[in-house]
Coordinates of C-alpha atoms and ligand atoms in Angstrom, one line a residue:
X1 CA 151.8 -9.1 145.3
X2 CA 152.8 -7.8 148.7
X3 CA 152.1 -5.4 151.1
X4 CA 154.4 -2.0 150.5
X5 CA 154.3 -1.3 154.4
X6 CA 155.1 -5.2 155.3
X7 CA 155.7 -7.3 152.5
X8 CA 153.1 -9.5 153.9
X9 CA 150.6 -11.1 150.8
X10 CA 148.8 -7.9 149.9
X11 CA 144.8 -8.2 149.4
X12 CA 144.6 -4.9 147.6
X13 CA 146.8 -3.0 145.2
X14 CA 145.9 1.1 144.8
X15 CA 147.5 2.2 141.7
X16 CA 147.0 5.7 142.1
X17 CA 149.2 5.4 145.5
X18 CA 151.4 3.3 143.8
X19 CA 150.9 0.7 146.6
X20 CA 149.3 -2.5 147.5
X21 CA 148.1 -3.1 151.1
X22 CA 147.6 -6.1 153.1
X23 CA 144.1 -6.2 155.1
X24 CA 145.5 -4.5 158.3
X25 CA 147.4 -2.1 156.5
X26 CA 145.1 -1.3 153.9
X27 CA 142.2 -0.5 157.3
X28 CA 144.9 2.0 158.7
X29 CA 145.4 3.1 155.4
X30 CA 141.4 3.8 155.1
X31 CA 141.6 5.1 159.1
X32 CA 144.6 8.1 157.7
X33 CA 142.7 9.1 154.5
X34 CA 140.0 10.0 156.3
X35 CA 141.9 11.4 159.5
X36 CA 143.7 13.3 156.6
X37 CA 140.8 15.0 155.2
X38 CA 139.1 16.1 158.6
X39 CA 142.2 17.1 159.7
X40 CA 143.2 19.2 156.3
X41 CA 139.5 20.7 155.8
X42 CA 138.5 21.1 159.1
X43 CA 135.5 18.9 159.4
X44 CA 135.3 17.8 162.7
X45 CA 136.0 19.1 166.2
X46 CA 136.7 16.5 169.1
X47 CA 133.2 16.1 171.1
X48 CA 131.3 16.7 167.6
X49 CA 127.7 15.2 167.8
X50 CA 127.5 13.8 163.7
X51 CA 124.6 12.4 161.9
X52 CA 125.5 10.2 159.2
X53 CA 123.1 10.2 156.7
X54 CA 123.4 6.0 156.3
X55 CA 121.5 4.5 153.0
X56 CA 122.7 1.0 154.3
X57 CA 125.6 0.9 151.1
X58 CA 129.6 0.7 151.5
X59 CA 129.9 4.4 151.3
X60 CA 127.5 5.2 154.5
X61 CA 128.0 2.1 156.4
X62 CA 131.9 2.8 155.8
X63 CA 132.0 6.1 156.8
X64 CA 129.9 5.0 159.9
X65 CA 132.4 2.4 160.9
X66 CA 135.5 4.5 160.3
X67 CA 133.9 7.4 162.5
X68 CA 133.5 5.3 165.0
X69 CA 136.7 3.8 165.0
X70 CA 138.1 7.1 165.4
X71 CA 136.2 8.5 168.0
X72 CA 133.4 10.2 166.8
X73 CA 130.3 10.7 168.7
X74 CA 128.2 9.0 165.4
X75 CA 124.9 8.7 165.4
X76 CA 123.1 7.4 161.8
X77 CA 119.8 8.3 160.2
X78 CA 118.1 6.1 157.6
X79 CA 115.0 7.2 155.1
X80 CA 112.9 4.8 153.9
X81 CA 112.6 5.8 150.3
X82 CA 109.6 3.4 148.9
X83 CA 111.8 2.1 146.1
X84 CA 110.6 -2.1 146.5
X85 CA 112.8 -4.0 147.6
X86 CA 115.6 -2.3 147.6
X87 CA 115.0 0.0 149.8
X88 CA 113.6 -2.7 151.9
X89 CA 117.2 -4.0 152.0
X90 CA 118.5 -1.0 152.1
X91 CA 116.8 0.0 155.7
X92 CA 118.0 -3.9 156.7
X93 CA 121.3 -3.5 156.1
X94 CA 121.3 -0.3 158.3
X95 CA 119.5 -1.8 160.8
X96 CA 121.7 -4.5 161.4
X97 CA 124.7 -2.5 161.2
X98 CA 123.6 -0.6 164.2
X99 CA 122.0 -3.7 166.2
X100 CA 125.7 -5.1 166.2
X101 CA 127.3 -2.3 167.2
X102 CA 125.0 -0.6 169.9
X103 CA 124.6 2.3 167.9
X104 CA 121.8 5.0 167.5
X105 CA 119.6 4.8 164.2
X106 CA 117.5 7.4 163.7
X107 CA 114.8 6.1 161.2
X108 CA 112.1 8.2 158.5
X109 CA 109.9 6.6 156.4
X110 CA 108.7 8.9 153.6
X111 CA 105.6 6.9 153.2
X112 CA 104.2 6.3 156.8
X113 CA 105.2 10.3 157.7
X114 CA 104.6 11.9 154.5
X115 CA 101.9 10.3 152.1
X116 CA 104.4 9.7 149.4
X117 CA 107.4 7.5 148.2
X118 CA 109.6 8.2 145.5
X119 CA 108.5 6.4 142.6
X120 CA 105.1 7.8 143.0
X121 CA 107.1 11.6 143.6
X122 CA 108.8 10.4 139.9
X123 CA 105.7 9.6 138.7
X124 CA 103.6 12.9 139.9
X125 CA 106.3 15.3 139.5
X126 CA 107.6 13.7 135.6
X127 CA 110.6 14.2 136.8
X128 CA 113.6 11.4 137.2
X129 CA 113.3 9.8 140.6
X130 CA 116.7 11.2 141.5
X131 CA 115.6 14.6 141.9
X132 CA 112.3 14.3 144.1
X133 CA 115.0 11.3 146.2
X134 CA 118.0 13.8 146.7
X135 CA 115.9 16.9 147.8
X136 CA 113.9 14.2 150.1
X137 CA 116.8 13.4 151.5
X138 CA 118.7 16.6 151.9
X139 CA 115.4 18.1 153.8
X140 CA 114.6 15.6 156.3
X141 CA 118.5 15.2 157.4
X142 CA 119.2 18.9 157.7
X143 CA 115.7 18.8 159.6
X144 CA 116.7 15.9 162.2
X145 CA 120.2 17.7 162.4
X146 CA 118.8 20.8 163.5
X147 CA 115.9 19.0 165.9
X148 CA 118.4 16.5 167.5
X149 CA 120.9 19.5 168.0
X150 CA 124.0 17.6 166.0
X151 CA 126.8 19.6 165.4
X152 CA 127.2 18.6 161.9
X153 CA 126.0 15.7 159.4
X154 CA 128.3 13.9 157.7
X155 CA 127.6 12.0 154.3
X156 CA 129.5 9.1 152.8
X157 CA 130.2 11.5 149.0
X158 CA 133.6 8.8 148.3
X159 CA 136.7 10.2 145.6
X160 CA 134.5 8.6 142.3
X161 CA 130.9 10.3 143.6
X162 CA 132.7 13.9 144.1
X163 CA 134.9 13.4 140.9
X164 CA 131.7 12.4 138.9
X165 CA 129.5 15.0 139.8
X166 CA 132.2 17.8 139.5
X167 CA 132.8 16.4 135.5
X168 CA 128.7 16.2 135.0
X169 CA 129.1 20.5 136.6
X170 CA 132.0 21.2 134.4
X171 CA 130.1 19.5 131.7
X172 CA 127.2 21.6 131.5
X173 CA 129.2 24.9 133.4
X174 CA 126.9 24.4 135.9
X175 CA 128.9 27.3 137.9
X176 CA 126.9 27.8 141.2
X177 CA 126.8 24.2 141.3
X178 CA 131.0 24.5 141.3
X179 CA 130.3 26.7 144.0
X180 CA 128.9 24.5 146.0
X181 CA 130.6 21.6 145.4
X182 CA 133.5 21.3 148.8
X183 CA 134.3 18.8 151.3
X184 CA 132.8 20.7 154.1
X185 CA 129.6 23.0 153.9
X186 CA 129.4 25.6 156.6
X187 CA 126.0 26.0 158.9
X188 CA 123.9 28.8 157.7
X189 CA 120.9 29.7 158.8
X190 CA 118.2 26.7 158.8
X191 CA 121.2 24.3 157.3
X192 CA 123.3 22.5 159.4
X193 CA 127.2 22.1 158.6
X194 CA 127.8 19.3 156.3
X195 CA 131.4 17.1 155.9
X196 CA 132.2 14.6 153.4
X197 CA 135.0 12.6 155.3
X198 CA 135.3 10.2 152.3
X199 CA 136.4 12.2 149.8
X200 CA 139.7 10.8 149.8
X201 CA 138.8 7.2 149.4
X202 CA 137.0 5.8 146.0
X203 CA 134.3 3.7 146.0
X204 CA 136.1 0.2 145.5
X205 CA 138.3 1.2 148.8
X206 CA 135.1 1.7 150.4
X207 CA 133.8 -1.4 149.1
X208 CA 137.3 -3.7 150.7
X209 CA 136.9 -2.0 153.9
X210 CA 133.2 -3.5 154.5
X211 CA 134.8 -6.8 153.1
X212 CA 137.4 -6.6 155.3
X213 CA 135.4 -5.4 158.6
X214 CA 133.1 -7.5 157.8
X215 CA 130.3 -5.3 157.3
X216 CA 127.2 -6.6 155.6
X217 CA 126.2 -3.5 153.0
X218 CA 123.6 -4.1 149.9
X219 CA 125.3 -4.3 146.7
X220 CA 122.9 -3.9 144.4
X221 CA 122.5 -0.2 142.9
X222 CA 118.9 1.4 143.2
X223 CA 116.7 0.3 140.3
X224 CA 116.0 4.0 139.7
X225 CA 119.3 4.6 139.0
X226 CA 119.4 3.3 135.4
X227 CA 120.4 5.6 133.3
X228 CA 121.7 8.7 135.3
X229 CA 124.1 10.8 134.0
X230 CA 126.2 10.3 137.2
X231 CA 126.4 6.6 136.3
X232 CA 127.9 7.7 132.7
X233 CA 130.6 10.0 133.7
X234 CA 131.8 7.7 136.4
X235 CA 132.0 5.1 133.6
X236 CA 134.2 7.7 131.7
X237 CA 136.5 9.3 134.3
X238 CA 136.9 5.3 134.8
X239 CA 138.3 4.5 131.9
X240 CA 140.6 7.7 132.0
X241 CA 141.9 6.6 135.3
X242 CA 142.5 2.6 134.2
X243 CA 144.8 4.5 131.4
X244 CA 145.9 7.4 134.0
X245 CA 146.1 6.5 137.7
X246 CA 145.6 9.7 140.0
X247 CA 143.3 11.9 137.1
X248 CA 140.6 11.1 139.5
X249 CA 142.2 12.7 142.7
X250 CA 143.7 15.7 140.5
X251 CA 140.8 16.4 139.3
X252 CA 138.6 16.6 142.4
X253 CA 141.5 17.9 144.4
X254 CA 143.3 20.7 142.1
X255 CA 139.4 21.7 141.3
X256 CA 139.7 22.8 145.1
X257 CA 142.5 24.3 145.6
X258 CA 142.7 26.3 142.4
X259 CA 138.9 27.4 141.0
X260 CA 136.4 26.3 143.2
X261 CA 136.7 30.0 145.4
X262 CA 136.6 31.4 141.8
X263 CA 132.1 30.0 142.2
X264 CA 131.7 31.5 145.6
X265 CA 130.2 34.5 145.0
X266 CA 127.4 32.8 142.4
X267 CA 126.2 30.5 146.1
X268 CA 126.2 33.6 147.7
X269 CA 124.1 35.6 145.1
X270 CA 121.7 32.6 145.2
X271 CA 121.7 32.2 149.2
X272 CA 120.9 36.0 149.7
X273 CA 117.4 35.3 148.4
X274 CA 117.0 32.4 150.9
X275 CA 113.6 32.7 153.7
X276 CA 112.0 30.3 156.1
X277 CA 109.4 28.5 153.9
X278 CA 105.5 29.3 155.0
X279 CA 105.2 25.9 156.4
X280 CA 107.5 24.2 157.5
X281 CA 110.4 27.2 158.0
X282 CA 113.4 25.5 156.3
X283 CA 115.5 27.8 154.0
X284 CA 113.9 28.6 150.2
X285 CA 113.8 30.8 147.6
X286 CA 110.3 30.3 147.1
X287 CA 107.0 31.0 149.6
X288 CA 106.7 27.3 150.2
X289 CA 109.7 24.6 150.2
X290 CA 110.1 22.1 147.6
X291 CA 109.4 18.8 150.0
X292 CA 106.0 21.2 151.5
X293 CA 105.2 21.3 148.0
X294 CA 106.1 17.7 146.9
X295 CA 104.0 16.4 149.8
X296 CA 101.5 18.5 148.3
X297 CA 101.5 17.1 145.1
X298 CA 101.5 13.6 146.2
X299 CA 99.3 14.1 148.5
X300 CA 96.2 11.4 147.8
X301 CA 98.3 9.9 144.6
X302 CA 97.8 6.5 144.0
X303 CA 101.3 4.2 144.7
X304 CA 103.4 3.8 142.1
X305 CA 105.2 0.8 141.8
X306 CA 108.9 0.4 141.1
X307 CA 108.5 -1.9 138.3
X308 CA 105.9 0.0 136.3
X309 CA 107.6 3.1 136.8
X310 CA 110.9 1.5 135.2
X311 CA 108.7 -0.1 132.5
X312 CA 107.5 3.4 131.5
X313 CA 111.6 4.6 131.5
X314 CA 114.2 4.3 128.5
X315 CA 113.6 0.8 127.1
X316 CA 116.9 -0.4 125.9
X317 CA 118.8 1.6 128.6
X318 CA 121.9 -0.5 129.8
X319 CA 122.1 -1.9 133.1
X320 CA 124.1 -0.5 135.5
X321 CA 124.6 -2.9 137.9
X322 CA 128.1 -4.5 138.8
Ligands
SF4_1 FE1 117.4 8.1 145.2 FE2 118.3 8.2 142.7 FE3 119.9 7.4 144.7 FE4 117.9 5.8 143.9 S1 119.7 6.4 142.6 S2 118.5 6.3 146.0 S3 116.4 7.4 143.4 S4 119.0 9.5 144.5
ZN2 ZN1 151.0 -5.0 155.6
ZN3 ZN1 108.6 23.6 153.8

């Protein structure tokens, strides 16, 4: 196999692009997609502060390195989640990443600042991990954005994450969701702007480049993941691209430029009814926030641990690990 740009030995061969790279072709190759989608959705400015929201896996750490690389004034923020060891590893792996390199790490732990972790959130709220983890998440990095005064947060959503959760919407016509569901989120009052500079890359690209720049990532998937619906309709578009190369890509990408405008006005329905929440005066529909509330709920639980929270989840559920 060699290299389409070189004919050196190729380490890599991307069927959808028809190509295979050698390593320092296939790192500018990684460097132009994501040039190619700041440059074509307008995600960055030159002198942008960003916050990457970093989880310490290939997609964050990537996205980190390849900011970087290209100039960004990146700065990364990490949440400790409670999930055992993983998320012990997790924080590590971040930690180091930033130790080599000199950069800024902005660092939450959910626990120690809020009372709760997320398998005790599962556990309170009966609800899948997932959902107490993502709205965690998506509250305390739109917080630190707006505190630290970043221009924009940037989050490592790769090709397979976008085209998964956009079947899972279609799926269930989950239309505002549809809405919702670009490369680049404006600011809005009490949200900071968002970008997702990796849509154009899937997830085993991201994987090579941390290979191949010898970044140290943790490659083990959350324990709480087991199970998710993500997971299953990334196994399926999977198997339609091994038969199909590029469904992936047209999917995600024609979805953009042909229906997702056709949403809009369902996110802006649901945004009109948007006010600074009594507490802690982030954006919500409600009097109080969902995290005021969570922390509310937790507050005083006993800790859950990971493994007796996954013991009391679908038995017989297969593994989803690599
Ligand atoms: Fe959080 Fe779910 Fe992701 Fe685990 S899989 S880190 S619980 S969102
Ligand atoms: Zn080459
Ligand atoms: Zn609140």
């Amino acid at each position: 196999m060699k290299c389409t740009v070189c004919r050196g030995p190729a380490v890599i061969d991307l069927r959808r692009h028809n190509a295979n790279f050698c390593g320092d072709h296939f790192l500018k190759f990684c460097r132009d997609q994501v040039e190619r989608a700041v440059r074509h959705h307008d995600m960055l400015a030159p002198g942008d502060r960003v916050l990457v929201a970093v989880s310490g896996g290939k997609d964050s750490l990537a996205l980190w390195d390849l900011l970087v690389e290209l100039g960004y004034d990146a700065e990364g923020m990490t949440i400790g989640l409670g999930i055992g060891d993983y998320s012990e590893a997790s924080t590590a792996a971040a930690v180091a990443f930033a130790d080599d390199r000199g950069l800024k790490l902005r660092r939450v732990d959910l626990r120690d600042e809020y009372g709760y972790d997320i398998p005790t959130a599962a556990a309170v709220t009966r609800r899948v991990p997932c959902s107490s983890c993502g709205m965690s998440k998506r509250h305390l990095i739109d917080a630190a954005a707006l505190e630290g005064g970043y221009d924009v947060v940037a989050t490592g959503h790769n090709l397979d994450d976008e085209a998964a959760v956009l079947l899972g919407n279609v799926l269930h016509w989950q239309t505002e969701y549809m809405g919702r569901q670009a490369p680049v989120l404006p600011a809005r009052d009490g949200f900071p702007r968002k970008v997702k500079p990796l849509v154009r890359l899937g997830e085993r690209e991201t994987a090579a480049y941390c290979v191949l720049r010898g970044i140290d990532y943790i490659v083990d998937e959350c324990p709480m993941a087991e199970g998710n619906r993500h997971l299953r309709y990334k196994e399926a578009l999977n198997s339609i691209e091994a038969a199909s190369p590029g469904t992936k890509h047209a999917f995600y990408f024609e979805f953009l430029d042909k229906a997702a405008d056709r949403f809009r006005p369902e996110v802006d329905d649901a945004q009109a009814g948007l006010q600074p929440c009594a507490r802690c005066g982030s954006p919500t529909t409600a009097e109080v926030c969902a995290f005021c509330r969570l922390v509310e709920r937790t507050a005083g639980a006993e800790p859950v641990p990971v493994e007796l929270l996954r013991a009391g989840r679908g038995r017989g559920r297969r593994r989803s690990g690599r």
